[in-house]
Coordinates of C-alpha atoms and ligand atoms in Angstrom, one line a residue:
M1 CA -1.9 160.1 117.1
A2 CA 0.9 158.5 117.1
T3 CA 4.2 160.4 118.1
A4 CA 7.6 160.2 116.9
S5 CA 8.9 158.7 120.2
E6 CA 6.8 155.5 119.2
L7 CA 9.5 154.4 117.1
P8 CA 12.5 153.1 117.1
H9 CA 14.9 155.7 117.4
A10 CA 16.9 154.7 114.0
V11 CA 13.7 155.4 112.4
C12 CA 12.9 158.5 113.6
V13 CA 16.5 160.1 113.0
E14 CA 16.1 158.9 109.2
L15 CA 12.5 160.4 109.1
A16 CA 14.0 163.7 110.6
R17 CA 16.5 163.6 107.9
E18 CA 14.5 163.2 105.0
A19 CA 12.5 166.2 107.3
I20 CA 14.9 168.6 106.7
A21 CA 16.1 167.6 102.9
A22 CA 12.7 168.2 102.4
G23 CA 11.7 171.7 104.2
P24 CA 13.0 175.2 102.2
D25 CA 12.5 176.7 105.7
G26 CA 15.1 173.6 107.2
Y27 CA 13.4 171.7 110.4
S28 CA 10.4 171.5 111.3
P29 CA 9.1 169.4 114.6
V30 CA 5.3 170.1 112.8
A31 CA 7.0 167.7 110.1
A32 CA 9.0 165.3 111.2
N33 CA 6.0 164.3 112.8
E34 CA 3.6 164.1 110.6
R35 CA 5.9 161.8 108.8
A36 CA 6.5 159.9 112.1
R37 CA 2.8 159.2 111.9
Q38 CA 2.2 158.7 108.1
F39 CA 5.3 156.6 108.8
R40 CA 3.4 154.3 111.7
D41 CA 0.1 154.5 109.7
A42 CA 1.9 152.8 106.6
L43 CA 2.4 149.5 109.4
L44 CA 0.7 147.0 109.3
G45 CA -1.9 146.1 112.5
P46 CA -5.7 145.5 113.6
V47 CA -8.1 147.4 111.6
I48 CA -12.1 147.5 112.2
N49 CA -13.5 146.0 109.2
A50 CA -16.8 148.9 109.5
T51 CA -17.7 147.6 105.4
G52 CA -20.0 145.0 105.8
V53 CA -17.9 143.5 102.9
L54 CA -17.0 139.9 105.3
L55 CA -14.5 138.8 103.1
H56 CA -12.6 142.1 102.5
T57 CA -9.7 141.3 100.3
N58 CA -7.8 144.4 101.1
L59 CA -8.4 143.4 104.9
G60 CA -7.2 140.3 105.0
R61 CA -10.5 139.0 104.0
A62 CA -11.4 136.1 107.1
P63 CA -10.0 137.2 110.2
F64 CA -8.5 134.1 111.9
A65 CA -6.0 133.9 115.0
I66 CA -2.8 132.7 114.5
S67 CA -0.8 131.1 117.3
T68 CA 2.2 132.8 118.0
A69 CA 4.1 130.9 120.3
A70 CA 8.1 130.9 120.0
Q71 CA 7.8 126.7 120.5
A72 CA 9.4 124.1 118.3
T73 CA 6.9 121.7 117.4
N74 CA 6.7 118.7 115.5
I75 CA 5.9 120.2 112.2
E76 CA 8.2 117.6 110.4
F77 CA 8.6 115.0 113.1
D78 CA 7.2 111.8 113.7
L79 CA 6.6 111.5 117.2
A80 CA 5.7 107.9 117.3
S81 CA 9.0 106.7 115.2
G82 CA 10.9 109.4 116.5
E83 CA 11.8 109.7 112.5
R84 CA 11.5 112.7 109.8
G85 CA 8.1 113.1 109.1
S86 CA 5.9 114.7 106.6
R87 CA 4.1 118.6 106.9
Q88 CA 1.1 117.4 105.5
T89 CA 0.7 114.5 107.3
A90 CA -1.8 116.2 110.2
V91 CA -3.0 118.8 108.3
G92 CA -3.6 117.3 104.9
G93 CA -5.6 114.1 107.1
L94 CA -7.7 116.8 108.3
F95 CA -8.6 118.4 105.2
A96 CA -9.7 114.6 104.0
M97 CA -11.4 114.1 106.2
L98 CA -13.5 117.1 105.7
C99 CA -14.0 116.9 102.3
G100 CA -14.7 112.9 102.3
A101 CA -11.3 112.6 100.1
E102 CA -8.8 110.2 100.1
A103 CA -6.3 112.8 100.3
A104 CA -5.6 117.0 101.0
M105 CA -2.8 118.9 100.7
V106 CA -1.7 122.5 102.2
V107 CA -0.1 125.7 100.2
N108 CA -0.1 129.2 100.6
N109 CA -2.9 129.9 98.4
T110 CA -4.9 128.6 95.6
A111 CA -3.1 130.3 93.2
A112 CA -0.6 128.2 94.6
A113 CA -2.4 125.3 94.8
V114 CA -4.2 125.4 90.8
L115 CA 0.2 125.8 89.8
L116 CA 1.0 123.0 91.6
V117 CA -1.6 120.8 90.7
L118 CA -1.2 121.3 86.8
A119 CA 2.6 121.5 87.2
A120 CA 2.7 117.9 89.0
L121 CA -0.3 116.4 86.3
A122 CA -0.2 117.9 83.0
N123 CA 3.2 119.7 82.4
G124 CA 3.8 119.2 78.8
R125 CA 0.2 118.0 78.2
D126 CA -3.1 119.4 77.4
V127 CA -5.0 121.2 79.7
L128 CA -9.1 121.8 78.4
V129 CA -10.8 124.0 80.5
S130 CA -13.9 125.5 78.7
R131 CA -13.6 129.3 77.3
G132 CA -16.1 130.7 80.1
E133 CA -14.2 129.8 82.8
S134 CA -10.4 130.8 81.2
V135 CA -11.1 134.1 83.7
E136 CA -9.3 136.3 85.6
I137 CA -10.4 136.1 89.4
G138 CA -9.7 138.9 91.8
G139 CA -6.4 140.2 92.4
G140 CA -4.5 139.3 89.1
F141 CA -5.1 135.1 89.3
R142 CA -5.6 134.5 85.3
V143 CA -6.9 131.0 84.5
P144 CA -4.4 131.0 81.3
E145 CA -1.6 132.9 83.0
V146 CA -1.7 129.6 85.4
M147 CA -1.7 127.5 83.1
E148 CA 1.1 128.8 81.2
Q149 CA 3.4 129.0 84.2
S150 CA 3.1 125.2 85.0
G151 CA 3.7 124.5 81.5
A152 CA 0.8 123.0 80.6
R153 CA -1.5 123.7 77.6
L154 CA -4.2 124.8 77.1
V155 CA -7.1 123.6 75.2
D156 CA -9.6 126.0 74.6
V157 CA -13.0 124.3 74.7
G158 CA -17.0 126.0 73.7
T159 CA -17.5 129.3 74.2
T160 CA -17.7 131.6 76.3
N161 CA -21.4 131.2 77.3
R162 CA -21.6 127.8 76.2
T163 CA -19.9 124.8 77.0
R164 CA -21.1 120.9 76.0
L165 CA -20.3 117.6 77.2
A166 CA -19.5 116.6 73.6
E167 CA -17.3 119.9 72.6
Y168 CA -14.8 118.4 75.4
S169 CA -15.1 114.7 74.1
K170 CA -14.8 116.5 70.8
A171 CA -11.1 118.1 71.9
M172 CA -10.3 115.0 73.2
S173 CA -10.5 113.3 70.2
R174 CA -8.3 115.3 68.6
K175 CA -5.5 114.4 66.3
A176 CA -2.5 114.6 68.4
A177 CA -4.4 115.3 71.6
D178 CA -2.9 114.5 75.0
V179 CA -5.2 115.3 77.4
A180 CA -3.5 115.0 81.0
V181 CA -7.2 116.7 83.0
V182 CA -10.2 119.0 82.7
L183 CA -10.5 121.6 84.4
K184 CA -13.3 123.5 85.8
V185 CA -13.4 126.6 87.2
H186 CA -15.8 128.0 89.4
P187 CA -15.7 131.9 87.8
S188 CA -16.2 133.0 91.1
N189 CA -15.8 137.2 90.7
Y190 CA -18.3 136.9 88.2
R191 CA -21.6 135.8 86.2
I192 CA -22.9 135.2 82.5
D193 CA -26.3 135.1 83.0
G194 CA -28.9 134.8 80.0
F195 CA -28.4 132.4 76.9
V196 CA -25.5 129.9 79.0
E197 CA -24.5 126.4 79.1
T198 CA -22.5 124.6 81.3
A199 CA -21.1 120.8 81.7
S200 CA -21.4 119.6 85.1
V201 CA -18.5 118.3 87.0
K202 CA -20.8 115.0 87.0
Q203 CA -20.8 115.1 83.0
L204 CA -16.9 115.8 83.0
A205 CA -16.8 113.2 85.1
T206 CA -17.6 110.7 82.6
L207 CA -14.6 111.7 79.7
G208 CA -12.4 108.8 81.3
V209 CA -9.2 111.4 82.2
P210 CA -8.7 113.2 86.4
V211 CA -11.1 116.6 86.2
V212 CA -10.2 119.3 88.4
A213 CA -12.2 121.7 90.1
D214 CA -10.8 125.0 91.5
I215 CA -14.3 125.8 93.4
G216 CA -11.7 128.5 95.2
S217 CA -14.1 129.9 98.2
G218 CA -13.9 127.3 99.8
L219 CA -16.8 126.2 101.3
I220 CA -16.8 122.1 102.5
D221 CA -19.9 121.4 102.8
A222 CA -23.0 122.8 100.7
N223 CA -25.5 121.8 103.7
C224 CA -23.5 123.3 106.2
P225 CA -23.7 121.2 109.2
W226 CA -22.2 123.8 111.4
L227 CA -24.4 126.3 111.3
G228 CA -26.9 123.7 112.3
G229 CA -30.2 124.7 110.1
P230 CA -30.3 124.9 106.5
P231 CA -27.9 126.6 104.5
P232 CA -28.3 130.5 104.0
A233 CA -30.3 132.2 100.8
W234 CA -27.1 133.8 100.1
L235 CA -24.6 130.7 99.1
A236 CA -27.2 128.9 96.9
N237 CA -24.7 129.0 93.8
E238 CA -21.0 128.3 95.5
P239 CA -19.5 124.8 95.0
A240 CA -18.6 122.9 97.9
A241 CA -16.2 120.7 98.4
R242 CA -17.6 117.4 99.4
Q243 CA -20.2 117.8 96.6
T244 CA -17.9 118.4 94.1
L245 CA -15.8 115.5 95.1
A246 CA -19.0 113.0 95.3
D247 CA -20.0 114.4 92.0
G248 CA -16.7 113.0 90.5
A249 CA -13.9 115.8 91.0
A250 CA -10.9 113.7 90.8
L251 CA -9.2 116.8 92.5
V252 CA -10.1 120.2 94.2
T253 CA -8.3 123.3 95.0
F254 CA -9.9 125.6 97.1
S255 CA -9.0 128.9 99.5
G256 CA -8.5 128.7 103.1
D257 CA -9.4 132.2 103.6
K258 CA -12.9 133.2 101.8
L259 CA -15.5 130.8 102.9
L260 CA -13.6 128.7 104.7
G261 CA -12.9 131.3 107.4
G262 CA -8.7 130.3 108.0
P263 CA -6.0 131.8 107.1
Q264 CA -4.3 132.6 103.6
A265 CA -4.2 129.2 102.2
G266 CA -4.8 126.3 98.9
I267 CA -6.1 123.3 99.9
I268 CA -5.8 120.2 97.6
A269 CA -8.0 117.1 98.0
G270 CA -8.8 114.0 96.2
R271 CA -7.3 111.3 94.7
A272 CA -4.6 110.3 97.0
D273 CA -2.1 109.2 94.1
L274 CA -2.9 113.2 92.5
V275 CA -2.0 114.4 96.0
R276 CA 0.6 112.6 96.3
A277 CA 1.7 113.6 92.9
C278 CA 1.6 117.3 93.9
Q279 CA 3.6 116.7 97.0
Q280 CA 6.4 114.6 94.8
H281 CA 7.1 117.7 92.6
A282 CA 9.5 120.2 93.1
L283 CA 7.2 123.1 93.2
A284 CA 5.5 121.6 96.8
R285 CA 8.8 122.7 98.5
A286 CA 8.7 126.5 97.1
L287 CA 5.0 126.3 98.2
R288 CA 4.2 125.1 101.3
P289 CA 3.0 127.1 104.3
G290 CA 5.0 127.2 107.4
A291 CA 3.9 125.8 111.2
H292 CA 1.6 129.1 112.0
V293 CA -0.3 128.3 109.2
L294 CA -0.6 125.1 108.9
L295 CA -1.1 125.4 113.6
A296 CA -4.2 127.5 112.6
L297 CA -5.6 125.4 109.9
Q298 CA -5.3 122.3 112.3
A299 CA -7.4 124.3 114.9
L300 CA -10.2 125.5 111.7
A301 CA -9.9 121.7 110.5
L302 CA -10.8 121.0 114.0
A303 CA -13.6 123.0 114.7
Y304 CA -15.2 121.6 111.5
L305 CA -14.9 118.3 112.7
D306 CA -16.3 119.4 115.9
R307 CA -19.2 121.5 114.9
T308 CA -18.0 124.2 116.9
V309 CA -17.8 126.4 113.8
V310 CA -19.9 129.1 115.2
D311 CA -17.8 129.7 117.9
V312 CA -14.7 129.2 116.7
V313 CA -14.4 130.7 113.3
P314 CA -15.1 134.6 113.0
F315 CA -16.5 134.3 108.8
W316 CA -19.3 132.2 110.3
R317 CA -19.9 133.9 113.6
M318 CA -20.5 137.6 111.5
A319 CA -22.2 135.9 109.1
A320 CA -24.6 133.7 111.3
T321 CA -25.3 136.3 113.6
T322 CA -29.0 137.3 113.3
V323 CA -30.6 141.1 112.0
N324 CA -32.2 141.2 115.5
D325 CA -28.8 140.9 117.5
L326 CA -26.8 143.3 115.1
T327 CA -30.3 145.9 115.8
V328 CA -29.9 145.4 119.7
R329 CA -26.4 146.3 119.6
A330 CA -26.6 148.9 116.9
H331 CA -29.3 150.7 119.4
Q332 CA -27.0 150.6 122.3
L333 CA -24.1 152.3 120.0
V334 CA -26.0 154.8 119.2
A335 CA -27.1 155.3 122.9
A336 CA -23.7 155.1 124.3
A337 CA -22.1 157.6 121.4
G338 CA -24.9 160.1 121.7
C339 CA -25.2 160.7 117.8
G340 CA -26.1 158.4 114.6
E341 CA -28.9 156.3 113.5
V342 CA -29.2 152.7 113.0
V343 CA -29.5 151.9 109.4
A344 CA -30.3 148.6 107.7
T345 CA -27.9 147.8 105.3
E346 CA -27.1 145.5 103.2
A347 CA -23.2 142.8 103.6
T348 CA -21.5 140.6 101.3
P349 CA -19.7 138.0 101.5
G350 CA -16.9 139.9 99.5
A351 CA -13.4 137.6 97.9
G352 CA -15.4 136.8 94.7
S353 CA -17.4 134.6 96.6
A354 CA -21.1 134.5 95.8
P355 CA -21.1 137.8 94.0
N356 CA -24.6 138.7 93.7
A357 CA -25.6 137.7 96.9
G358 CA -26.1 140.1 99.5
I359 CA -26.4 139.6 103.5
A360 CA -29.2 141.3 105.6
S361 CA -27.4 143.2 107.9
V362 CA -28.0 146.4 110.5
G363 CA -25.7 149.7 110.8
V364 CA -25.0 153.0 112.2
R365 CA -24.9 156.0 109.3
I366 CA -24.0 159.3 111.0
S367 CA -24.2 162.5 108.2
G368 CA -21.0 163.8 106.4
D369 CA -18.6 161.7 105.5
H370 CA -16.3 160.7 108.0
L371 CA -13.6 158.5 106.4
V372 CA -10.6 160.2 107.2
A373 CA -11.5 160.1 110.7
L374 CA -12.4 157.1 111.2
R375 CA -9.6 155.8 109.3
R376 CA -7.8 158.1 111.8
A377 CA -8.5 156.0 114.7
R378 CA -7.1 153.5 117.2
P379 CA -7.4 151.3 116.0
P380 CA -8.3 152.3 112.5
I381 CA -12.3 151.7 111.0
V382 CA -12.8 151.6 107.8
A383 CA -16.4 152.3 107.1
R384 CA -18.2 153.0 104.1
N385 CA -19.2 156.6 102.4
R386 CA -22.9 156.4 100.9
D387 CA -23.8 160.3 99.3
G388 CA -22.1 161.9 101.9
V389 CA -23.5 159.9 104.4
T390 CA -21.3 157.6 106.3
V391 CA -22.1 154.1 107.5
L392 CA -21.1 151.9 110.2
D393 CA -22.2 148.1 109.1
L394 CA -21.9 145.6 112.7
R395 CA -22.1 142.7 111.2
T396 CA -18.3 142.7 110.0
V397 CA -17.5 144.6 113.5
N398 CA -16.4 142.2 116.2
P399 CA -19.1 143.3 119.0
A400 CA -15.4 143.2 121.6
D401 CA -14.7 146.3 119.3
D402 CA -18.1 148.1 119.6
H403 CA -16.9 150.3 122.5
F404 CA -14.1 152.2 119.9
L405 CA -17.1 152.5 117.1
V406 CA -18.6 154.6 120.1
E407 CA -15.7 156.6 120.6
A408 CA -15.3 157.0 117.2
L409 CA -18.6 158.5 116.8
R410 CA -18.6 160.6 119.8
V411 CA -15.0 161.9 117.6
C412 CA -16.7 162.3 114.3
A413 CA -20.0 164.1 116.2
S414 CA -18.1 166.9 117.7
Ligands
LIG1 C1 -10.2 132.7 95.1 C2 -10.2 132.3 94.1 C3 -9.0 131.7 93.3 C4 -7.2 132.4 93.8 O1 -7.2 132.4 95.3 P1 -5.8 133.0 95.9 O2 -6.8 131.6 97.3 O3 -6.1 134.1 96.8 O4 -4.3 132.0 95.8 C5 -8.5 131.0 92.5 N1 -9.9 130.5 91.7 C6 -10.6 130.7 92.4 C7 -11.9 129.5 91.4 C8 -10.8 132.2 93.6 O5 -11.8 131.7 94.2

């Protein structure tokens, strides 16, 4: 438990003042300490994700180490010429290579990527979007609102459940139509089933205007060559950057911290002239990431090119762990803690990626609801409660943190 002495003196003084002001009986050390504990718990810090949701949006999606060396970098300096360079050159080049694209660039997140693409390519002009893709994704990414902020005009095409290629053609041949791009949005976190029809990127690419595909979760290659085997079944409905570009998309946009497995970022990849237009737009300056994010993305991209993804990228290491390995760990945990039971669970990719897909997993369960006690552990542990039974899913826990689970289980059982 945090004590007041772990906080800066000025904070302790402030909290003691607040305790005095709030307490009818004046200052009490217990009340001041409780305030100190609450203050410390509200600070940002590492957490153990035992929820089984691999990309937990509230827990920072993909865990990925960011370099913290306090050193200058050649972020905007061309070492060959000694002149000013672009922060997009190195990392953009790596992502272009990874995606099989002419060019690529990086911004702060996918919302920023879509905003920048539309502002740079379609300001004051029409953008065609299927009604079935005019959706809200995750924490308030709403396609019509992003569109409005970019200055582009949204032209709805088709119906919620069915949009055919001919309907896009019709929208293009409207009187006074001024179509800059067709936007295809992957409806990441929801699915329309049944009587459904959509136009594919391949079909849309025949329309004669650039197709921008917001694929969202950042699967680089549908074949997952970094796994050294066939792609897992839970990825079946996820569009991938390489294949979407090969199908004729002029640009793809995707997240850095979903299936890519890296830090929060948004990547724009595709035709060189369109990427250049995005880089030259005034908003690019406002949406650009800092050196730490670029360094982390560079390490990530090199791991993909090196096929060391499963060793270097925690998301893919968690996703690729076998049920057998998880079972062994679970038995070790139960034996070390002297309580709990090994249980089969179902983990999920999370962050709106592959919404209906489950990944077979293994956990440790302990009867009773212990979520509060687990959150008070150091580091805090976030688990799930199912009908009064607490379940710690091991797929999302770094094996190096298992000893924290052992301690916490002992506390829960005592
Ligand atoms: C997740 C997602 C976004 C938003 O991504 P952020 O990186 O969180 O801004 C946008 N579009 C799609 C299709 C997504 O899946």
